[in-house]
PDB file of C-alpha atoms and ligand atoms in Angstrom:
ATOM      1  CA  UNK A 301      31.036 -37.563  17.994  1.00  0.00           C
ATOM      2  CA  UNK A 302      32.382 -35.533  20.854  1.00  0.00           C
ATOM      3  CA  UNK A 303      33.809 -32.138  21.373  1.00  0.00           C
ATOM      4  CA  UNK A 304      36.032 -30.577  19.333  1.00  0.00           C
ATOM      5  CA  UNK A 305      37.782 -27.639  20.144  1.00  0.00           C
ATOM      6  CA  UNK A 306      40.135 -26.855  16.941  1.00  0.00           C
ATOM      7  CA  UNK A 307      43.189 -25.142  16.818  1.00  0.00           C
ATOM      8  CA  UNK A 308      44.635 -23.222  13.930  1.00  0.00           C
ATOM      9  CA  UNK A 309      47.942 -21.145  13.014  1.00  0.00           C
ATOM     10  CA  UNK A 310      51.031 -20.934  10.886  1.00  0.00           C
ATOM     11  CA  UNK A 311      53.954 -23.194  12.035  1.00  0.00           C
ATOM     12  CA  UNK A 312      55.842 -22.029  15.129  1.00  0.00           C
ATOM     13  CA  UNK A 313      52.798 -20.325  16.826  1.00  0.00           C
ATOM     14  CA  UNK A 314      52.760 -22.220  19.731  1.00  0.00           C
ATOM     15  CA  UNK A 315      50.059 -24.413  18.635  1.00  0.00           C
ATOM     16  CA  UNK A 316      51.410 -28.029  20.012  1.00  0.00           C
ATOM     17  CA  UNK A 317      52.178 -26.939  22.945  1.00  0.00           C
ATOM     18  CA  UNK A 318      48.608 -24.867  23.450  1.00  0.00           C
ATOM     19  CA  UNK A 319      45.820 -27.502  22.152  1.00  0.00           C
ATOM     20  CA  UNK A 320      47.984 -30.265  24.536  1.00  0.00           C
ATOM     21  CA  UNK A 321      48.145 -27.975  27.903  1.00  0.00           C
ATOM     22  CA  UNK A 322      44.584 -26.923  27.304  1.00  0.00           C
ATOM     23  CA  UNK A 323      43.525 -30.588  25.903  1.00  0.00           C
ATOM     24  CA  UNK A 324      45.074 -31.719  29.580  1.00  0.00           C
ATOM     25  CA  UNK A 325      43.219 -28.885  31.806  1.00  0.00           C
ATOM     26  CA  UNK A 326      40.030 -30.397  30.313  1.00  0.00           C
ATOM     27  CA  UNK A 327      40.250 -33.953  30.230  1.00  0.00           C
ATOM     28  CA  UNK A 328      40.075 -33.829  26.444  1.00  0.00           C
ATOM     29  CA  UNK A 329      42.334 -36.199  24.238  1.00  0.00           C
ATOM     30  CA  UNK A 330      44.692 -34.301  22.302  1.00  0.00           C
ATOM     31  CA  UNK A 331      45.163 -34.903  18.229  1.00  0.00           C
ATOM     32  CA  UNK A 332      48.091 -33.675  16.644  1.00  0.00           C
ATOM     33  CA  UNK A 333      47.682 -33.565  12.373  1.00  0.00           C
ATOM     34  CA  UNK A 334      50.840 -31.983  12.373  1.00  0.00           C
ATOM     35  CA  UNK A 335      52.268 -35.506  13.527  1.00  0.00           C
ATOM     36  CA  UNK A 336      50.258 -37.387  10.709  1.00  0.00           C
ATOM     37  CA  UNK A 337      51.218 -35.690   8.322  1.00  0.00           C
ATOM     38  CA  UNK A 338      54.628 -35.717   8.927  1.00  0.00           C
ATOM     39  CA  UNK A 339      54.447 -39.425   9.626  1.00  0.00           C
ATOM     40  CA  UNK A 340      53.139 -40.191   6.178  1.00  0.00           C
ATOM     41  CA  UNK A 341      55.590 -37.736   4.435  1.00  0.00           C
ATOM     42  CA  UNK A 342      57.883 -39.760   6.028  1.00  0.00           C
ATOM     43  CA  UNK A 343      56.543 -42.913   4.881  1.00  0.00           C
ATOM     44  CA  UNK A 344      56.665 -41.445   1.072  1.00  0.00           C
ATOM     45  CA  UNK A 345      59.764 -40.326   1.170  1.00  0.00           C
ATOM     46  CA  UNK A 346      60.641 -43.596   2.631  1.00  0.00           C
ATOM     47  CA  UNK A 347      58.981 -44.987  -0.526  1.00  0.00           C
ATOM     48  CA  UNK A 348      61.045 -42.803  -2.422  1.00  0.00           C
ATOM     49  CA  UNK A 349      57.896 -40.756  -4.033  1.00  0.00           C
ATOM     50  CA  UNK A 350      58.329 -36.812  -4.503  1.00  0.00           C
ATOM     51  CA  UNK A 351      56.635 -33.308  -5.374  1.00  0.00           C
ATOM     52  CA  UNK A 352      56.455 -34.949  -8.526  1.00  0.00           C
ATOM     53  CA  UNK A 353      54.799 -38.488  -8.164  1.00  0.00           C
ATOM     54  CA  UNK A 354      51.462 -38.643  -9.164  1.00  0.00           C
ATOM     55  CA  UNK A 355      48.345 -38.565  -7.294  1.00  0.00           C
ATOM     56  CA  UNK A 356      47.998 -42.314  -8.523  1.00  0.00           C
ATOM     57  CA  UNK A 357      51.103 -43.344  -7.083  1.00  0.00           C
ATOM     58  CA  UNK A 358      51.054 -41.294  -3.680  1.00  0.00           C
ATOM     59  CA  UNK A 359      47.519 -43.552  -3.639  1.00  0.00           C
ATOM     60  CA  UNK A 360      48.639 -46.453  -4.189  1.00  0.00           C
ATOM     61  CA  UNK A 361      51.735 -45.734  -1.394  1.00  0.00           C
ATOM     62  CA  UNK A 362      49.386 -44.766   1.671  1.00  0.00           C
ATOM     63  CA  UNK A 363      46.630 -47.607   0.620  1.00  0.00           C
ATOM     64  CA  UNK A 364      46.887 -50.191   3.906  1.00  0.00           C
ATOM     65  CA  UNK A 365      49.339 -47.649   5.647  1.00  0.00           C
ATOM     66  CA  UNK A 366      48.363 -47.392   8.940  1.00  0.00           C
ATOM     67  CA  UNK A 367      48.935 -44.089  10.802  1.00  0.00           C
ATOM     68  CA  UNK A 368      47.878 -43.091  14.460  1.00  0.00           C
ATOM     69  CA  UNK A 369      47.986 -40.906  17.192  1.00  0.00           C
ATOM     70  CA  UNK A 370      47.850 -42.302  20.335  1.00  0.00           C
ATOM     71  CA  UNK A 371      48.789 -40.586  23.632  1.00  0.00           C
ATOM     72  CA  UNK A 372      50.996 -37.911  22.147  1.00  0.00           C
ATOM     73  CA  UNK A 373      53.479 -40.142  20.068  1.00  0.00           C
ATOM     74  CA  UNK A 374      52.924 -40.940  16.399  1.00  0.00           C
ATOM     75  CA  UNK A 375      52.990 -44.226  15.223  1.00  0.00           C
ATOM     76  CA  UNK A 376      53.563 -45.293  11.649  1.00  0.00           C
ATOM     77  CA  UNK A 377      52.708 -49.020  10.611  1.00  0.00           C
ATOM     78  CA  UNK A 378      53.077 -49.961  14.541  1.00  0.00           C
ATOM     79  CA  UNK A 379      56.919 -48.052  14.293  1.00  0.00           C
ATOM     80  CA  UNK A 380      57.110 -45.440  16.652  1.00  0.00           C
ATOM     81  CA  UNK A 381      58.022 -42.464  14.683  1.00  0.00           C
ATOM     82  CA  UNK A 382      57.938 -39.499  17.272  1.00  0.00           C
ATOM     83  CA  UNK A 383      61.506 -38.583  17.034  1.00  0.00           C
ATOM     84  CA  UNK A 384      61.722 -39.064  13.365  1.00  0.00           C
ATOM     85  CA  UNK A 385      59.228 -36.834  11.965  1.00  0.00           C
ATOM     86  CA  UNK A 386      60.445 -34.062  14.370  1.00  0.00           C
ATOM     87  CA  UNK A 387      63.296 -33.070  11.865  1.00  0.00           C
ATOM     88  CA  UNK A 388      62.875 -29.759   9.697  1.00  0.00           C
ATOM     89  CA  UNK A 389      63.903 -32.467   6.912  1.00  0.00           C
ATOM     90  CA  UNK A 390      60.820 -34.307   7.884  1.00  0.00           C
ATOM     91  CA  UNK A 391      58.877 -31.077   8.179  1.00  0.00           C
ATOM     92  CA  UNK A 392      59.595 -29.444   4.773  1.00  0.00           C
ATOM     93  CA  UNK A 393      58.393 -33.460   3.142  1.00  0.00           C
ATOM     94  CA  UNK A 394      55.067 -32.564   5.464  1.00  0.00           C
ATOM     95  CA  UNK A 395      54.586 -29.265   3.821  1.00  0.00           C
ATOM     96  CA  UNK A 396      55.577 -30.703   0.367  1.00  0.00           C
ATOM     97  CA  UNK A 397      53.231 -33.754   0.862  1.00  0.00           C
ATOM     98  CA  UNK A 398      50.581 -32.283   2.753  1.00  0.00           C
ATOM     99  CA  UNK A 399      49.651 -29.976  -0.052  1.00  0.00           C
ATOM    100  CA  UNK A 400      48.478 -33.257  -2.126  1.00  0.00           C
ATOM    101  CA  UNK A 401      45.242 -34.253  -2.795  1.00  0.00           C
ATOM    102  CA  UNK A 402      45.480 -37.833  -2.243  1.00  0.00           C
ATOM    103  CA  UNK A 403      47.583 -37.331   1.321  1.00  0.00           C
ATOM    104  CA  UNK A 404      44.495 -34.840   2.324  1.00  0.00           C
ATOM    105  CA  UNK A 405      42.222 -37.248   1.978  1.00  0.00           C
ATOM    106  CA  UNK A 406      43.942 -40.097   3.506  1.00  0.00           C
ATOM    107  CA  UNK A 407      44.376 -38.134   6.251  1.00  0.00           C
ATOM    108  CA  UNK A 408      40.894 -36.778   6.298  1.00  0.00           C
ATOM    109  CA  UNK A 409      39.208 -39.880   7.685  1.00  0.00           C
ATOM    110  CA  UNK A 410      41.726 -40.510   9.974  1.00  0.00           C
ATOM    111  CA  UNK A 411      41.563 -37.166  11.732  1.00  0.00           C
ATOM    112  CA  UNK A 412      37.469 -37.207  11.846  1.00  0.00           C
ATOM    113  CA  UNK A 413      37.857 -40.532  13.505  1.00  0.00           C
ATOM    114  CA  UNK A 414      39.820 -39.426  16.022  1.00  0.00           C
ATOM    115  CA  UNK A 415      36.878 -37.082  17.443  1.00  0.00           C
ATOM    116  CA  UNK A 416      34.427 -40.286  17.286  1.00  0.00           C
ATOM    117  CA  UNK A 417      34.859 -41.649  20.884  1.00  0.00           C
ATOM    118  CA  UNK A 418      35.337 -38.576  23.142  1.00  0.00           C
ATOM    119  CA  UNK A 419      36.057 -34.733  23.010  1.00  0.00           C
ATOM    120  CA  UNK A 420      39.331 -33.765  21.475  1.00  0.00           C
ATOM    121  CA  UNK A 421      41.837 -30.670  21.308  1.00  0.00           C
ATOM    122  CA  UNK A 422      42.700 -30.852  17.517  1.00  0.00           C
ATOM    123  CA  UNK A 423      45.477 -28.845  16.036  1.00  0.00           C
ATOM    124  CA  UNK A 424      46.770 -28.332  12.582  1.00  0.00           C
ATOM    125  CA  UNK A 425      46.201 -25.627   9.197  1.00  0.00           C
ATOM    126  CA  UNK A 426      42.312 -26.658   8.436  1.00  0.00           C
ATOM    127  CA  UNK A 427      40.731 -28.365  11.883  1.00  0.00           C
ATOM    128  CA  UNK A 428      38.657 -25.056  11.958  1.00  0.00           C
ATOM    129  CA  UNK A 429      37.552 -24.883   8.133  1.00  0.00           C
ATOM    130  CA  UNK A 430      37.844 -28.356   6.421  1.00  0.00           C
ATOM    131  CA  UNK A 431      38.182 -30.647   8.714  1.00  0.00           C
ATOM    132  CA  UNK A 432      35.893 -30.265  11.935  1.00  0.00           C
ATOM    133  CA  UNK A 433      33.686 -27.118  10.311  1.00  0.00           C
ATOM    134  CA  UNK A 434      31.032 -27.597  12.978  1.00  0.00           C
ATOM    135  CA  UNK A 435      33.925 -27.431  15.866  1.00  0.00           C
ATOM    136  CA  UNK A 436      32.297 -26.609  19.394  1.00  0.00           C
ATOM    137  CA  UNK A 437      35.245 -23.939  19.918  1.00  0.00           C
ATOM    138  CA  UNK A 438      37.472 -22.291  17.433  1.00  0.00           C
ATOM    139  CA  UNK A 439      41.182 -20.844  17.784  1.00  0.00           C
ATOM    140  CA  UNK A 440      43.682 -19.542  15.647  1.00  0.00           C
ATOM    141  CA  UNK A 441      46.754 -18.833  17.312  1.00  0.00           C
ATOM    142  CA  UNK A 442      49.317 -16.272  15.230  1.00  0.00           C
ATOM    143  CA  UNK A 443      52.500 -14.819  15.738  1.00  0.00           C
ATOM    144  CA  UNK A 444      54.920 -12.544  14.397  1.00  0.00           C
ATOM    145  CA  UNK A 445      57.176 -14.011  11.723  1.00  0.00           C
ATOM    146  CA  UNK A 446      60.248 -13.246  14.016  1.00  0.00           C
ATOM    147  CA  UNK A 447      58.691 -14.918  17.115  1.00  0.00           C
ATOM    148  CA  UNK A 448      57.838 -17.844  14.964  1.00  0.00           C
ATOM    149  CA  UNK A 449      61.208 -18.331  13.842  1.00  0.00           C
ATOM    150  CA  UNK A 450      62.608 -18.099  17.315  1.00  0.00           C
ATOM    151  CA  UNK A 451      60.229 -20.620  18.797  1.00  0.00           C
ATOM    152  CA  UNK A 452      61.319 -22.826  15.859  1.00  0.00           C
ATOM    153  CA  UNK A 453      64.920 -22.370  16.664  1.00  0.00           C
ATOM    154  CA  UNK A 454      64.331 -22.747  20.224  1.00  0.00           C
ATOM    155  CA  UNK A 455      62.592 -26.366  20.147  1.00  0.00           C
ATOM    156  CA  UNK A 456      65.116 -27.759  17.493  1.00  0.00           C
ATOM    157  CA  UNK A 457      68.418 -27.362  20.000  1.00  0.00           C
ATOM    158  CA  UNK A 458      66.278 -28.260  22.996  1.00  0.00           C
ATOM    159  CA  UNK A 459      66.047 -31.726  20.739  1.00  0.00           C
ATOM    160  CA  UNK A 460      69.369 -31.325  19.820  1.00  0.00           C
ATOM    161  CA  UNK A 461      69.188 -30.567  15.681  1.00  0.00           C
ATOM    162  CA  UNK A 462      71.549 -27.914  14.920  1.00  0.00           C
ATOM    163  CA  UNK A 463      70.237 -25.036  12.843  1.00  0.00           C
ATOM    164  CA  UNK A 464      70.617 -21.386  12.678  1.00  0.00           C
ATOM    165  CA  UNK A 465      68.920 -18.893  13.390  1.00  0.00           C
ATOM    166  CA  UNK A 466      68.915 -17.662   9.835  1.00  0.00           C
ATOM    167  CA  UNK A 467      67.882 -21.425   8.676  1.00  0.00           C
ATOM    168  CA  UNK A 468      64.804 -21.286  11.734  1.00  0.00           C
ATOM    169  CA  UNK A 469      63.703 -18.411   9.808  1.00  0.00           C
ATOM    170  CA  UNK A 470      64.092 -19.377   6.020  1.00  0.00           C
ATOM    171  CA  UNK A 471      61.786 -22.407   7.109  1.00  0.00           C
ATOM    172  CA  UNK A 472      58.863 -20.594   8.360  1.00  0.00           C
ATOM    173  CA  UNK A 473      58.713 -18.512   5.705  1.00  0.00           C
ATOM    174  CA  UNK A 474      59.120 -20.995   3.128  1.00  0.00           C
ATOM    175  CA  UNK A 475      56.475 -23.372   5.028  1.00  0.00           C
ATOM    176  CA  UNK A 476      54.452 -20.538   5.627  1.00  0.00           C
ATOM    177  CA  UNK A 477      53.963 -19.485   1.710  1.00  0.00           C
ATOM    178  CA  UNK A 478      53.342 -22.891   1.038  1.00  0.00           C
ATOM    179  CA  UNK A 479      50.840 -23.799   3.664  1.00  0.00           C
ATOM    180  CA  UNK A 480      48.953 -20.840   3.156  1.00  0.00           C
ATOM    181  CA  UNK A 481      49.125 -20.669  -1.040  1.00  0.00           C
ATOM    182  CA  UNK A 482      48.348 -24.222  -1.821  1.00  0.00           C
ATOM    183  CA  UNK A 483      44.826 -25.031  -3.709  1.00  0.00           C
ATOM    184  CA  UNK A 484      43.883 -27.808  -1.100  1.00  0.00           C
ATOM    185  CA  UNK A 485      42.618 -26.593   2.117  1.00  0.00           C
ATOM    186  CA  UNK A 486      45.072 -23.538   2.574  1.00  0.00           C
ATOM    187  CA  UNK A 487      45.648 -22.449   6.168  1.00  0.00           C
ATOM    188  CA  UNK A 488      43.355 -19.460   6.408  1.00  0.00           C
ATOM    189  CA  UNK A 489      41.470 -17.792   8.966  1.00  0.00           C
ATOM    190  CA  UNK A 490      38.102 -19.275   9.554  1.00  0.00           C
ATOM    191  CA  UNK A 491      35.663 -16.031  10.206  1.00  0.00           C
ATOM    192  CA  UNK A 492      34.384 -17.741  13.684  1.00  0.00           C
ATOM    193  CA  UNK A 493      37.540 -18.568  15.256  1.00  0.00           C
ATOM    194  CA  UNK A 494      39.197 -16.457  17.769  1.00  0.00           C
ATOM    195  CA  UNK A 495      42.040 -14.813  16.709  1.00  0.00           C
ATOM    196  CA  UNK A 496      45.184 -14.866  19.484  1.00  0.00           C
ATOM    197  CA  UNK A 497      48.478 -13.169  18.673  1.00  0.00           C
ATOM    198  CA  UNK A 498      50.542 -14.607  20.409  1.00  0.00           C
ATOM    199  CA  UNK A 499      54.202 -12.482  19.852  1.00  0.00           C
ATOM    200  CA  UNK A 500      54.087 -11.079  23.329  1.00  0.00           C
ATOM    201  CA  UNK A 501      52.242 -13.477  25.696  1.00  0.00           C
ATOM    202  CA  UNK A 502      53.434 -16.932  27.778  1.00  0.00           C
ATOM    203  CA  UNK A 503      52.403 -19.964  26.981  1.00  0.00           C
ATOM    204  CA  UNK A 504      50.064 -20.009  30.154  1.00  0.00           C
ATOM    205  CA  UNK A 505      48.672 -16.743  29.455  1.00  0.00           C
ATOM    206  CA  UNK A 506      47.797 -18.108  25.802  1.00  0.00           C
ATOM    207  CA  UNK A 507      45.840 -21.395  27.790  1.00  0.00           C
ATOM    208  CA  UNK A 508      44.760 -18.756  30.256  1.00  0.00           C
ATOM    209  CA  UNK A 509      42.799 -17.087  27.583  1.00  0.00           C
ATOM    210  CA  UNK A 510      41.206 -19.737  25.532  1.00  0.00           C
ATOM    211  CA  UNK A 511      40.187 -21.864  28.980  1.00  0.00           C
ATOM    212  CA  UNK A 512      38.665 -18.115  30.161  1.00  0.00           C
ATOM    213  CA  UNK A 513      37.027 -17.710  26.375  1.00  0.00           C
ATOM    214  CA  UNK A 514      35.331 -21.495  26.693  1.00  0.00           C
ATOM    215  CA  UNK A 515      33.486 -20.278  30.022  1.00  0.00           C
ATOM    216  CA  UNK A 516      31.429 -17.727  28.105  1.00  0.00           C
TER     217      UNK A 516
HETATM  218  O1   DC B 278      52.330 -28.365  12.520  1.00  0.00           O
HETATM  219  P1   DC B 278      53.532 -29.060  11.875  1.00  0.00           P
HETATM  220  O2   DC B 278      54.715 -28.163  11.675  1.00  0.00           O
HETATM  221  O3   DC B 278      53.913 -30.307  12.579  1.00  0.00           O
HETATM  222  O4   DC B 278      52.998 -29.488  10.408  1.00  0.00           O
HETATM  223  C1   DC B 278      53.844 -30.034   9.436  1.00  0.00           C
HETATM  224  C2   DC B 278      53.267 -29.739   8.048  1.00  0.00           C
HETATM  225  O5   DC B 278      52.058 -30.488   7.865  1.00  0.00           O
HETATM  226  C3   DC B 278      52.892 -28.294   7.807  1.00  0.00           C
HETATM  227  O6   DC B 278      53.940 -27.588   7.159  1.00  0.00           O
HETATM  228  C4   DC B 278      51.668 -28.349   6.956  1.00  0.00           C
HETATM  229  C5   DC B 278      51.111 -29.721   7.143  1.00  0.00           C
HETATM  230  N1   DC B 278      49.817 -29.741   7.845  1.00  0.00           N
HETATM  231  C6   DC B 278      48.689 -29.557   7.090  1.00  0.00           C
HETATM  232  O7   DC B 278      48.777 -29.306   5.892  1.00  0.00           O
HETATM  233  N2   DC B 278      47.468 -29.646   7.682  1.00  0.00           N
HETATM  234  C7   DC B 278      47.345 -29.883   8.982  1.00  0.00           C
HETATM  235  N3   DC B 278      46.131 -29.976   9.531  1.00  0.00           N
HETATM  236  C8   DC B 278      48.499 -30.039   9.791  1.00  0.00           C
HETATM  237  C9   DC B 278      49.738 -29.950   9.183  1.00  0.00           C
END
């Protein structure tokens, strides 16, 4: 098992961006659970399962599904689904999915294994309290709701998907509540990770301060 540093926070807190930068300074391989579990929402919804399937069937579904990341794109039974899953359709059926039992554990193994060969910069809602626990470094990177939504809105036209303002912030909230309120591995604050509000810094001032807080 190698390093993990893991990397915490509500959606739209600059997290991506963060663990990969700092994941980059260090030599580290980056892992991206947002990215799986949007891949395998996508794959249910492909499958035509919803909120309401059960756990049996949502199972079944991912049984022999193959998901991986690999060099910062995403790849779903060999299909390159980078673009796909970067939709806020395909990022409401991650929060809607991701709050399932049997998707959480699917994902589980597939996440540990990722820190088995080398050190890793691992970012999601539970790398610091379910997942990697024992993490050599722990972050969790917050932001005010406003900033969030603006970030949001900001990386959706840069990739072309129309949406408001209005609709940027709607989503955070809504994924918010549910990320945070769910019975499975909630995103919470795990008592040993840093806290970094980010509202009112840069991007390289946020990398700036967790490389500075992994000298001490
Ligand atoms: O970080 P993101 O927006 O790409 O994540 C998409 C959804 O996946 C998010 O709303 C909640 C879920 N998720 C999760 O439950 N646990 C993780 N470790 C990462 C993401």
């Amino acid at each position: 098992m190698g390093r993990v540093i893991a990397i915490d926070g509500p959606s739209g807190a600059g997290k991506s961006t963060v663990s990969r930068r700092v994941a980059e300074c260090l030599g580290f391989s980056f892992l991206d659970t947002g990215a799986l579990y949007r891949a395998a929402a996508l794959y249910l919804h492909r499958k035509r399962l919803t909120a309401d399937s059960s756990e049996e069937a949502l199972r079944s579904t991912l049984e022999g599904t193959e998901v991986v990341f690999r060099k910062g794109s995403v790849f779903l039974n060999g299909e390159d689904v980078s673009g796909a899953i970067r939709t806020p359709e395909a990022g409401h059926y991650a929060s809607v999915f991701s709050a399932r039992k049997a998707v959480r554990e699917y994902l589980f193994q597939v996440q540990r294994d990722a820190a088995l060969h080398g050190d890793i910069v691992a970012e999601g809602r539970d790398m610091t309290t379910v997942v990697f626990p024992d993490a050599w470094k722990k972050f969790y990177l917050d932001a005010s709701e406003d900033g969030r939504a603006w970030r949001r809105y900001q990386q959706l036209k840069e990739k072309g998907i129309e949406i408001s303002m209005e609709e940027a912030l709607r989503d955070v909230r809504e994924r918010d509540l549910r990320d945070s309120q769910r019975d499975i591995a909630p995103l919470r604050r795990a008592e040993d990770a840093l806290y970094i509000d980010t509202t009112n810094m840069s991007l390289d001032e946020v990398i700036a301060c967790i490389l500075s807080s992994l000298k001490q």
